[in-house]
């Protein structure tokens, strides 16, 4: 236990020492703005220090498959691995196919910190091939997954057919988050939190605000304040310190979200839409009225 804790704490130190390279990869590969990259590094380090301080006494499960998402490619990737390693398990880590460089650098630092190579292996690739193999092999004794509900259900079915009975599945899936603003709310604070929750990380978080309900008799003045705050957002290169909103993860995401907005626009439901850079995978912050 002491050896595991020491390795995780050393890895946390190395993450902090290599912040510049981590920030650069997060911006380049995942489109993270600098404030988002700072928050992601802090969360990853917190995970490692937390698990290092809370090594469980229970016997390890064996070999854990850890499948992480692209929207938090350092924090969630690290958190899954750290939890499994702290419990004495070996880890097969499969990052999202969009963010293998971040995962590779993180695993390099974990190995450098003293995590044995035979206790942590990086297996990048597509979910349909690598992910499917890592959740159907009977030598795997547990799975940690963060991603869509649909994929989690598929993994559960695959595990039931191939893994030992009782093999744990730790699944974190999507969310649909709402905020209600009534006449007792301080509008300045509400607008600040709405803009941060809805548009930080280009809205690509399960915790992002998606549904906003505003009391009718304050709605017009509140919309004026909210739309004014949106106009102040800077959309562009995530490596620029002035940028508030960077790109979405890839062309597929840009196309899917763009089609959704276009459909709403055709119905006259778009009530506020900003301009986005023409080059790159950008989606302009948009407000859509839902009847």
PDB file of C-alpha atoms in Angstrom:
ATOM      1  CA  UNK A   1       0.000   0.000   0.000  1.00  0.00           C
ATOM      2  CA  UNK A   2       2.790   2.422   0.865  1.00  0.00           C
ATOM      3  CA  UNK A   3       4.498   1.715  -2.448  1.00  0.00           C
ATOM      4  CA  UNK A   4       1.278   2.377  -4.369  1.00  0.00           C
ATOM      5  CA  UNK A   5       0.662   5.629  -2.487  1.00  0.00           C
ATOM      6  CA  UNK A   6       4.222   6.794  -3.113  1.00  0.00           C
ATOM      7  CA  UNK A   7       3.940   6.124  -6.848  1.00  0.00           C
ATOM      8  CA  UNK A   8       0.655   8.012  -7.143  1.00  0.00           C
ATOM      9  CA  UNK A   9       1.980  10.986  -5.178  1.00  0.00           C
ATOM     10  CA  UNK A  10       5.130  11.022  -7.300  1.00  0.00           C
ATOM     11  CA  UNK A  11       3.003  10.935 -10.449  1.00  0.00           C
ATOM     12  CA  UNK A  12       0.987  13.886  -9.133  1.00  0.00           C
ATOM     13  CA  UNK A  13       4.249  15.784  -8.626  1.00  0.00           C
ATOM     14  CA  UNK A  14       5.360  14.950 -12.170  1.00  0.00           C
ATOM     15  CA  UNK A  15       2.035  16.100 -13.607  1.00  0.00           C
ATOM     16  CA  UNK A  16       2.498  19.457 -11.895  1.00  0.00           C
ATOM     17  CA  UNK A  17       6.148  19.738 -12.962  1.00  0.00           C
ATOM     18  CA  UNK A  18       5.223  19.054 -16.599  1.00  0.00           C
ATOM     19  CA  UNK A  19       2.251  21.432 -16.681  1.00  0.00           C
ATOM     20  CA  UNK A  20       3.481  23.282 -19.765  1.00  0.00           C
ATOM     21  CA  UNK A  21       3.645  20.229 -21.999  1.00  0.00           C
ATOM     22  CA  UNK A  22       0.329  18.927 -20.642  1.00  0.00           C
ATOM     23  CA  UNK A  23      -1.363  22.272 -21.357  1.00  0.00           C
ATOM     24  CA  UNK A  24       0.059  22.317 -24.892  1.00  0.00           C
ATOM     25  CA  UNK A  25      -1.172  18.799 -25.690  1.00  0.00           C
ATOM     26  CA  UNK A  26      -4.586  19.481 -24.141  1.00  0.00           C
ATOM     27  CA  UNK A  27      -4.966  22.594 -26.305  1.00  0.00           C
ATOM     28  CA  UNK A  28      -3.662  20.968 -29.475  1.00  0.00           C
ATOM     29  CA  UNK A  29      -5.395  17.603 -29.265  1.00  0.00           C
ATOM     30  CA  UNK A  30      -8.566  18.295 -27.238  1.00  0.00           C
ATOM     31  CA  UNK A  31      -9.120  21.992 -27.989  1.00  0.00           C
ATOM     32  CA  UNK A  32      -8.904  22.933 -24.299  1.00  0.00           C
ATOM     33  CA  UNK A  33      -8.565  26.604 -23.420  1.00  0.00           C
ATOM     34  CA  UNK A  34      -5.848  27.468 -20.905  1.00  0.00           C
ATOM     35  CA  UNK A  35      -8.300  27.898 -17.981  1.00  0.00           C
ATOM     36  CA  UNK A  36      -9.874  24.534 -18.842  1.00  0.00           C
ATOM     37  CA  UNK A  37      -6.433  22.923 -19.057  1.00  0.00           C
ATOM     38  CA  UNK A  38      -5.506  24.316 -15.638  1.00  0.00           C
ATOM     39  CA  UNK A  39      -8.724  22.934 -14.141  1.00  0.00           C
ATOM     40  CA  UNK A  40      -8.156  19.566 -15.795  1.00  0.00           C
ATOM     41  CA  UNK A  41      -4.628  19.248 -14.441  1.00  0.00           C
ATOM     42  CA  UNK A  42      -5.816  20.165 -10.949  1.00  0.00           C
ATOM     43  CA  UNK A  43      -8.541  17.528 -11.091  1.00  0.00           C
ATOM     44  CA  UNK A  44      -6.137  14.841 -12.304  1.00  0.00           C
ATOM     45  CA  UNK A  45      -3.678  15.649  -9.515  1.00  0.00           C
ATOM     46  CA  UNK A  46      -6.501  15.681  -6.948  1.00  0.00           C
ATOM     47  CA  UNK A  47      -7.564  12.204  -8.065  1.00  0.00           C
ATOM     48  CA  UNK A  48      -4.075  10.801  -7.553  1.00  0.00           C
ATOM     49  CA  UNK A  49      -3.507  12.445  -4.187  1.00  0.00           C
ATOM     50  CA  UNK A  50      -6.966  11.387  -2.971  1.00  0.00           C
ATOM     51  CA  UNK A  51      -6.499   7.740  -3.902  1.00  0.00           C
ATOM     52  CA  UNK A  52      -2.947   7.750  -2.521  1.00  0.00           C
ATOM     53  CA  UNK A  53      -4.345   8.890   0.824  1.00  0.00           C
ATOM     54  CA  UNK A  54      -7.185   6.341   0.790  1.00  0.00           C
ATOM     55  CA  UNK A  55      -5.630   3.012  -0.164  1.00  0.00           C
ATOM     56  CA  UNK A  56      -8.316   0.378   0.518  1.00  0.00           C
ATOM     57  CA  UNK A  57      -7.620  -2.720   2.586  1.00  0.00           C
ATOM     58  CA  UNK A  58      -9.817  -4.953   0.429  1.00  0.00           C
ATOM     59  CA  UNK A  59      -8.265  -7.516  -1.887  1.00  0.00           C
ATOM     60  CA  UNK A  60      -7.796  -6.331  -5.491  1.00  0.00           C
ATOM     61  CA  UNK A  61     -10.133  -7.525  -8.234  1.00  0.00           C
ATOM     62  CA  UNK A  62      -7.307  -8.360 -10.636  1.00  0.00           C
ATOM     63  CA  UNK A  63      -7.167  -6.701 -14.056  1.00  0.00           C
ATOM     64  CA  UNK A  64      -9.293  -3.615 -14.712  1.00  0.00           C
ATOM     65  CA  UNK A  65     -10.132  -2.203 -18.125  1.00  0.00           C
ATOM     66  CA  UNK A  66     -10.402   1.596 -17.952  1.00  0.00           C
ATOM     67  CA  UNK A  67     -12.115   3.323 -20.889  1.00  0.00           C
ATOM     68  CA  UNK A  68     -12.085   7.118 -20.731  1.00  0.00           C
ATOM     69  CA  UNK A  69     -13.655   9.947 -22.811  1.00  0.00           C
ATOM     70  CA  UNK A  70     -12.188  12.747 -24.904  1.00  0.00           C
ATOM     71  CA  UNK A  71     -13.899  15.609 -23.043  1.00  0.00           C
ATOM     72  CA  UNK A  72     -11.725  15.117 -19.934  1.00  0.00           C
ATOM     73  CA  UNK A  73      -8.837  13.222 -21.519  1.00  0.00           C
ATOM     74  CA  UNK A  74      -6.413  13.813 -18.647  1.00  0.00           C
ATOM     75  CA  UNK A  75      -8.614  14.099 -15.545  1.00  0.00           C
ATOM     76  CA  UNK A  76     -11.005  11.172 -16.067  1.00  0.00           C
ATOM     77  CA  UNK A  77      -8.313   9.065 -17.724  1.00  0.00           C
ATOM     78  CA  UNK A  78      -6.090   9.575 -14.670  1.00  0.00           C
ATOM     79  CA  UNK A  79      -8.880   9.193 -12.124  1.00  0.00           C
ATOM     80  CA  UNK A  80      -9.933   5.793 -13.441  1.00  0.00           C
ATOM     81  CA  UNK A  81      -6.354   4.517 -13.493  1.00  0.00           C
ATOM     82  CA  UNK A  82      -5.462   5.930 -10.075  1.00  0.00           C
ATOM     83  CA  UNK A  83      -8.490   4.334  -8.415  1.00  0.00           C
ATOM     84  CA  UNK A  84      -7.726   0.940  -9.915  1.00  0.00           C
ATOM     85  CA  UNK A  85      -4.006   1.089  -9.129  1.00  0.00           C
ATOM     86  CA  UNK A  86      -4.628   2.241  -5.563  1.00  0.00           C
ATOM     87  CA  UNK A  87      -6.767  -0.862  -5.058  1.00  0.00           C
ATOM     88  CA  UNK A  88      -3.907  -3.077  -6.203  1.00  0.00           C
ATOM     89  CA  UNK A  89      -5.253  -3.866  -9.662  1.00  0.00           C
ATOM     90  CA  UNK A  90      -3.413  -4.007 -12.963  1.00  0.00           C
ATOM     91  CA  UNK A  91      -4.861  -1.624 -15.555  1.00  0.00           C
ATOM     92  CA  UNK A  92      -5.505  -1.817 -19.282  1.00  0.00           C
ATOM     93  CA  UNK A  93      -6.132   1.824 -20.200  1.00  0.00           C
ATOM     94  CA  UNK A  94      -7.989   2.667 -23.411  1.00  0.00           C
ATOM     95  CA  UNK A  95      -8.330   6.409 -24.034  1.00  0.00           C
ATOM     96  CA  UNK A  96     -10.784   7.907 -26.510  1.00  0.00           C
ATOM     97  CA  UNK A  97      -9.479   7.563 -30.057  1.00  0.00           C
ATOM     98  CA  UNK A  98      -9.501  11.380 -30.397  1.00  0.00           C
ATOM     99  CA  UNK A  99      -7.010  11.941 -27.555  1.00  0.00           C
ATOM    100  CA  UNK A 100      -4.230   9.295 -27.545  1.00  0.00           C
ATOM    101  CA  UNK A 101      -1.322  11.752 -27.191  1.00  0.00           C
ATOM    102  CA  UNK A 102      -2.564  13.076 -23.859  1.00  0.00           C
ATOM    103  CA  UNK A 103      -3.020   9.525 -22.608  1.00  0.00           C
ATOM    104  CA  UNK A 104       0.453   8.511 -23.789  1.00  0.00           C
ATOM    105  CA  UNK A 105       2.125  11.403 -22.001  1.00  0.00           C
ATOM    106  CA  UNK A 106       0.154  10.704 -18.808  1.00  0.00           C
ATOM    107  CA  UNK A 107       1.097   7.010 -18.823  1.00  0.00           C
ATOM    108  CA  UNK A 108       4.733   7.939 -19.461  1.00  0.00           C
ATOM    109  CA  UNK A 109       4.696  10.081 -16.304  1.00  0.00           C
ATOM    110  CA  UNK A 110       2.960   7.345 -14.286  1.00  0.00           C
ATOM    111  CA  UNK A 111       5.609   4.827 -15.327  1.00  0.00           C
ATOM    112  CA  UNK A 112       8.321   7.366 -14.545  1.00  0.00           C
ATOM    113  CA  UNK A 113       6.784   7.755 -11.078  1.00  0.00           C
ATOM    114  CA  UNK A 114       7.257   4.078 -10.343  1.00  0.00           C
ATOM    115  CA  UNK A 115       4.095   2.389 -11.612  1.00  0.00           C
ATOM    116  CA  UNK A 116       5.357  -0.906 -13.119  1.00  0.00           C
ATOM    117  CA  UNK A 117       4.843  -1.319 -16.849  1.00  0.00           C
ATOM    118  CA  UNK A 118       3.198  -4.692 -16.252  1.00  0.00           C
ATOM    119  CA  UNK A 119       0.691  -2.987 -13.915  1.00  0.00           C
ATOM    120  CA  UNK A 120      -0.319  -0.273 -16.399  1.00  0.00           C
ATOM    121  CA  UNK A 121      -0.588  -0.734 -20.144  1.00  0.00           C
ATOM    122  CA  UNK A 122      -1.850   1.849 -22.657  1.00  0.00           C
ATOM    123  CA  UNK A 123      -4.032   0.426 -25.429  1.00  0.00           C
ATOM    124  CA  UNK A 124      -5.239   3.207 -27.749  1.00  0.00           C
ATOM    125  CA  UNK A 125      -7.611   2.480 -30.583  1.00  0.00           C
ATOM    126  CA  UNK A 126     -11.237   2.438 -31.652  1.00  0.00           C
ATOM    127  CA  UNK A 127     -14.018   1.361 -29.347  1.00  0.00           C
ATOM    128  CA  UNK A 128     -15.413  -1.162 -31.811  1.00  0.00           C
ATOM    129  CA  UNK A 129     -12.127  -3.069 -31.901  1.00  0.00           C
ATOM    130  CA  UNK A 130      -9.861  -2.354 -28.922  1.00  0.00           C
ATOM    131  CA  UNK A 131     -12.680  -1.408 -26.553  1.00  0.00           C
ATOM    132  CA  UNK A 132     -14.700  -4.462 -27.520  1.00  0.00           C
ATOM    133  CA  UNK A 133     -11.709  -6.763 -26.947  1.00  0.00           C
ATOM    134  CA  UNK A 134     -10.959  -5.238 -23.555  1.00  0.00           C
ATOM    135  CA  UNK A 135     -14.506  -5.708 -22.283  1.00  0.00           C
ATOM    136  CA  UNK A 136     -15.053  -9.228 -23.602  1.00  0.00           C
ATOM    137  CA  UNK A 137     -11.862 -11.002 -22.540  1.00  0.00           C
ATOM    138  CA  UNK A 138     -12.540 -13.333 -19.591  1.00  0.00           C
ATOM    139  CA  UNK A 139      -9.139 -12.465 -18.111  1.00  0.00           C
ATOM    140  CA  UNK A 140     -10.497  -8.983 -17.349  1.00  0.00           C
ATOM    141  CA  UNK A 141     -12.044  -8.850 -13.890  1.00  0.00           C
ATOM    142  CA  UNK A 142     -13.655  -5.388 -13.941  1.00  0.00           C
ATOM    143  CA  UNK A 143     -14.387  -2.370 -16.158  1.00  0.00           C
ATOM    144  CA  UNK A 144     -14.478   1.369 -15.477  1.00  0.00           C
ATOM    145  CA  UNK A 145     -16.138   3.354 -18.266  1.00  0.00           C
ATOM    146  CA  UNK A 146     -17.081   6.974 -18.889  1.00  0.00           C
ATOM    147  CA  UNK A 147     -19.078   7.768 -22.027  1.00  0.00           C
ATOM    148  CA  UNK A 148     -22.510   7.356 -23.535  1.00  0.00           C
ATOM    149  CA  UNK A 149     -25.359   5.428 -21.942  1.00  0.00           C
ATOM    150  CA  UNK A 150     -25.708   3.386 -25.133  1.00  0.00           C
ATOM    151  CA  UNK A 151     -22.082   2.237 -24.975  1.00  0.00           C
ATOM    152  CA  UNK A 152     -22.339   1.491 -21.251  1.00  0.00           C
ATOM    153  CA  UNK A 153     -25.300  -0.794 -21.902  1.00  0.00           C
ATOM    154  CA  UNK A 154     -23.397  -2.548 -24.681  1.00  0.00           C
ATOM    155  CA  UNK A 155     -20.418  -3.069 -22.350  1.00  0.00           C
ATOM    156  CA  UNK A 156     -22.702  -4.452 -19.653  1.00  0.00           C
ATOM    157  CA  UNK A 157     -24.147  -6.960 -22.113  1.00  0.00           C
ATOM    158  CA  UNK A 158     -20.699  -7.974 -23.367  1.00  0.00           C
ATOM    159  CA  UNK A 159     -19.391  -8.417 -19.824  1.00  0.00           C
ATOM    160  CA  UNK A 160     -22.372 -10.567 -18.861  1.00  0.00           C
ATOM    161  CA  UNK A 161     -21.673 -12.872 -21.789  1.00  0.00           C
ATOM    162  CA  UNK A 162     -17.903 -13.184 -21.346  1.00  0.00           C
ATOM    163  CA  UNK A 163     -16.597 -12.133 -17.921  1.00  0.00           C
ATOM    164  CA  UNK A 164     -16.882 -13.922 -14.614  1.00  0.00           C
ATOM    165  CA  UNK A 165     -20.209 -13.466 -12.802  1.00  0.00           C
ATOM    166  CA  UNK A 166     -20.074 -10.463 -10.504  1.00  0.00           C
ATOM    167  CA  UNK A 167     -17.307  -8.645 -12.393  1.00  0.00           C
ATOM    168  CA  UNK A 168     -17.895  -4.981 -11.505  1.00  0.00           C
ATOM    169  CA  UNK A 169     -18.831  -2.332 -14.067  1.00  0.00           C
ATOM    170  CA  UNK A 170     -18.306   1.251 -12.940  1.00  0.00           C
ATOM    171  CA  UNK A 171     -20.121   3.376 -15.529  1.00  0.00           C
ATOM    172  CA  UNK A 172     -20.446   7.163 -15.690  1.00  0.00           C
ATOM    173  CA  UNK A 173     -22.712   8.319 -18.501  1.00  0.00           C
ATOM    174  CA  UNK A 174     -24.257  11.530 -19.827  1.00  0.00           C
ATOM    175  CA  UNK A 175     -26.483  14.101 -18.187  1.00  0.00           C
ATOM    176  CA  UNK A 176     -29.172  16.619 -19.055  1.00  0.00           C
ATOM    177  CA  UNK A 177     -28.705  19.499 -16.656  1.00  0.00           C
ATOM    178  CA  UNK A 178     -31.101  22.347 -15.950  1.00  0.00           C
ATOM    179  CA  UNK A 179     -31.135  25.661 -14.102  1.00  0.00           C
ATOM    180  CA  UNK A 180     -34.201  27.500 -12.833  1.00  0.00           C
ATOM    181  CA  UNK A 181     -33.945  31.264 -12.397  1.00  0.00           C
ATOM    182  CA  UNK A 182     -36.787  32.975 -10.542  1.00  0.00           C
ATOM    183  CA  UNK A 183     -37.345  36.562  -9.468  1.00  0.00           C
ATOM    184  CA  UNK A 184     -35.407  36.070  -6.218  1.00  0.00           C
ATOM    185  CA  UNK A 185     -32.169  35.275  -8.045  1.00  0.00           C
ATOM    186  CA  UNK A 186     -29.388  37.831  -8.396  1.00  0.00           C
ATOM    187  CA  UNK A 187     -29.249  38.072 -12.217  1.00  0.00           C
ATOM    188  CA  UNK A 188     -25.546  38.949 -12.402  1.00  0.00           C
ATOM    189  CA  UNK A 189     -24.600  35.770 -10.557  1.00  0.00           C
ATOM    190  CA  UNK A 190     -27.041  33.650 -12.534  1.00  0.00           C
ATOM    191  CA  UNK A 191     -25.731  34.964 -15.873  1.00  0.00           C
ATOM    192  CA  UNK A 192     -22.129  34.362 -14.799  1.00  0.00           C
ATOM    193  CA  UNK A 193     -22.908  30.756 -13.875  1.00  0.00           C
ATOM    194  CA  UNK A 194     -25.029  30.138 -16.976  1.00  0.00           C
ATOM    195  CA  UNK A 195     -22.330  31.338 -19.369  1.00  0.00           C
ATOM    196  CA  UNK A 196     -19.665  29.337 -17.568  1.00  0.00           C
ATOM    197  CA  UNK A 197     -21.705  26.135 -17.384  1.00  0.00           C
ATOM    198  CA  UNK A 198     -23.195  26.267 -20.884  1.00  0.00           C
ATOM    199  CA  UNK A 199     -20.212  27.413 -22.930  1.00  0.00           C
ATOM    200  CA  UNK A 200     -17.017  26.521 -21.059  1.00  0.00           C
ATOM    201  CA  UNK A 201     -15.271  23.570 -22.757  1.00  0.00           C
ATOM    202  CA  UNK A 202     -17.487  24.443 -25.763  1.00  0.00           C
ATOM    203  CA  UNK A 203     -20.341  22.850 -23.817  1.00  0.00           C
ATOM    204  CA  UNK A 204     -18.744  19.405 -24.106  1.00  0.00           C
ATOM    205  CA  UNK A 205     -19.290  18.239 -20.540  1.00  0.00           C
ATOM    206  CA  UNK A 206     -21.895  15.980 -18.990  1.00  0.00           C
ATOM    207  CA  UNK A 207     -22.253  18.725 -16.371  1.00  0.00           C
ATOM    208  CA  UNK A 208     -22.940  21.444 -18.966  1.00  0.00           C
ATOM    209  CA  UNK A 209     -26.137  23.487 -18.621  1.00  0.00           C
ATOM    210  CA  UNK A 210     -28.543  22.477 -21.379  1.00  0.00           C
ATOM    211  CA  UNK A 211     -31.987  23.618 -20.196  1.00  0.00           C
ATOM    212  CA  UNK A 212     -32.576  27.073 -18.728  1.00  0.00           C
ATOM    213  CA  UNK A 213     -35.939  27.980 -17.188  1.00  0.00           C
ATOM    214  CA  UNK A 214     -36.541  31.660 -16.411  1.00  0.00           C
ATOM    215  CA  UNK A 215     -39.541  33.089 -14.555  1.00  0.00           C
ATOM    216  CA  UNK A 216     -41.726  34.788 -17.142  1.00  0.00           C
ATOM    217  CA  UNK A 217     -41.974  38.236 -15.554  1.00  0.00           C
ATOM    218  CA  UNK A 218     -38.172  38.670 -15.468  1.00  0.00           C
ATOM    219  CA  UNK A 219     -37.433  36.860 -18.724  1.00  0.00           C
ATOM    220  CA  UNK A 220     -36.994  39.864 -21.057  1.00  0.00           C
ATOM    221  CA  UNK A 221     -34.567  41.816 -18.883  1.00  0.00           C
ATOM    222  CA  UNK A 222     -32.733  38.616 -18.029  1.00  0.00           C
ATOM    223  CA  UNK A 223     -32.317  37.699 -21.700  1.00  0.00           C
ATOM    224  CA  UNK A 224     -30.849  41.141 -22.379  1.00  0.00           C
ATOM    225  CA  UNK A 225     -28.218  40.614 -19.697  1.00  0.00           C
ATOM    226  CA  UNK A 226     -27.491  37.035 -20.770  1.00  0.00           C
ATOM    227  CA  UNK A 227     -27.163  37.881 -24.455  1.00  0.00           C
ATOM    228  CA  UNK A 228     -24.889  40.794 -23.592  1.00  0.00           C
ATOM    229  CA  UNK A 229     -22.639  38.456 -21.611  1.00  0.00           C
ATOM    230  CA  UNK A 230     -22.550  36.053 -24.562  1.00  0.00           C
ATOM    231  CA  UNK A 231     -21.487  38.897 -26.871  1.00  0.00           C
ATOM    232  CA  UNK A 232     -18.422  39.386 -24.664  1.00  0.00           C
ATOM    233  CA  UNK A 233     -17.219  35.816 -25.217  1.00  0.00           C
ATOM    234  CA  UNK A 234     -14.134  35.341 -27.385  1.00  0.00           C
ATOM    235  CA  UNK A 235     -14.295  32.281 -29.660  1.00  0.00           C
ATOM    236  CA  UNK A 236     -11.060  31.089 -31.175  1.00  0.00           C
ATOM    237  CA  UNK A 237      -7.680  29.411 -30.761  1.00  0.00           C
ATOM    238  CA  UNK A 238      -7.649  27.671 -27.356  1.00  0.00           C
ATOM    239  CA  UNK A 239      -3.935  28.417 -26.941  1.00  0.00           C
ATOM    240  CA  UNK A 240      -4.712  32.169 -26.911  1.00  0.00           C
ATOM    241  CA  UNK A 241      -5.121  33.471 -23.358  1.00  0.00           C
ATOM    242  CA  UNK A 242      -7.996  35.714 -24.514  1.00  0.00           C
ATOM    243  CA  UNK A 243     -10.096  32.767 -25.729  1.00  0.00           C
ATOM    244  CA  UNK A 244     -13.210  31.838 -23.760  1.00  0.00           C
ATOM    245  CA  UNK A 245     -14.644  29.195 -26.115  1.00  0.00           C
ATOM    246  CA  UNK A 246     -12.527  26.839 -28.192  1.00  0.00           C
ATOM    247  CA  UNK A 247     -13.494  24.309 -30.880  1.00  0.00           C
ATOM    248  CA  UNK A 248     -15.552  21.156 -30.471  1.00  0.00           C
ATOM    249  CA  UNK A 249     -13.604  17.901 -30.588  1.00  0.00           C
ATOM    250  CA  UNK A 250     -13.817  16.964 -34.267  1.00  0.00           C
ATOM    251  CA  UNK A 251     -15.591  17.363 -37.602  1.00  0.00           C
ATOM    252  CA  UNK A 252     -18.243  14.794 -36.706  1.00  0.00           C
ATOM    253  CA  UNK A 253     -19.232  16.688 -33.558  1.00  0.00           C
ATOM    254  CA  UNK A 254     -19.258  19.968 -35.467  1.00  0.00           C
ATOM    255  CA  UNK A 255     -21.520  18.482 -38.129  1.00  0.00           C
ATOM    256  CA  UNK A 256     -23.953  16.886 -35.669  1.00  0.00           C
ATOM    257  CA  UNK A 257     -24.318  20.014 -33.524  1.00  0.00           C
ATOM    258  CA  UNK A 258     -24.473  22.230 -36.598  1.00  0.00           C
ATOM    259  CA  UNK A 259     -27.312  20.142 -38.041  1.00  0.00           C
ATOM    260  CA  UNK A 260     -29.230  20.394 -34.758  1.00  0.00           C
ATOM    261  CA  UNK A 261     -28.885  24.193 -34.723  1.00  0.00           C
ATOM    262  CA  UNK A 262     -29.818  24.442 -38.405  1.00  0.00           C
ATOM    263  CA  UNK A 263     -32.985  22.460 -37.757  1.00  0.00           C
ATOM    264  CA  UNK A 264     -33.889  24.766 -34.862  1.00  0.00           C
ATOM    265  CA  UNK A 265     -33.123  27.803 -37.008  1.00  0.00           C
ATOM    266  CA  UNK A 266     -35.460  26.552 -39.725  1.00  0.00           C
ATOM    267  CA  UNK A 267     -38.228  26.344 -37.129  1.00  0.00           C
ATOM    268  CA  UNK A 268     -37.548  29.889 -35.908  1.00  0.00           C
ATOM    269  CA  UNK A 269     -36.405  28.596 -32.533  1.00  0.00           C
ATOM    270  CA  UNK A 270     -32.929  30.160 -32.461  1.00  0.00           C
ATOM    271  CA  UNK A 271     -33.140  33.311 -30.332  1.00  0.00           C
ATOM    272  CA  UNK A 272     -29.424  34.077 -30.005  1.00  0.00           C
ATOM    273  CA  UNK A 273     -26.507  32.914 -32.122  1.00  0.00           C
ATOM    274  CA  UNK A 274     -22.967  34.205 -32.245  1.00  0.00           C
ATOM    275  CA  UNK A 275     -20.453  34.110 -35.068  1.00  0.00           C
ATOM    276  CA  UNK A 276     -17.813  31.392 -35.040  1.00  0.00           C
ATOM    277  CA  UNK A 277     -14.470  31.286 -36.881  1.00  0.00           C
ATOM    278  CA  UNK A 278     -14.825  29.738 -40.326  1.00  0.00           C
ATOM    279  CA  UNK A 279     -11.633  27.701 -40.043  1.00  0.00           C
ATOM    280  CA  UNK A 280     -11.600  24.899 -37.498  1.00  0.00           C
ATOM    281  CA  UNK A 281     -14.221  22.817 -35.717  1.00  0.00           C
ATOM    282  CA  UNK A 282     -16.075  25.700 -34.098  1.00  0.00           C
ATOM    283  CA  UNK A 283     -19.707  25.939 -33.039  1.00  0.00           C
ATOM    284  CA  UNK A 284     -21.009  29.368 -32.087  1.00  0.00           C
ATOM    285  CA  UNK A 285     -22.657  29.633 -28.644  1.00  0.00           C
ATOM    286  CA  UNK A 286     -26.370  29.456 -29.340  1.00  0.00           C
ATOM    287  CA  UNK A 287     -29.634  29.821 -27.412  1.00  0.00           C
ATOM    288  CA  UNK A 288     -32.625  27.857 -28.673  1.00  0.00           C
ATOM    289  CA  UNK A 289     -36.188  28.336 -27.461  1.00  0.00           C
ATOM    290  CA  UNK A 290     -37.939  25.108 -26.531  1.00  0.00           C
ATOM    291  CA  UNK A 291     -41.728  25.131 -26.629  1.00  0.00           C
TER     292      UNK A 291
END
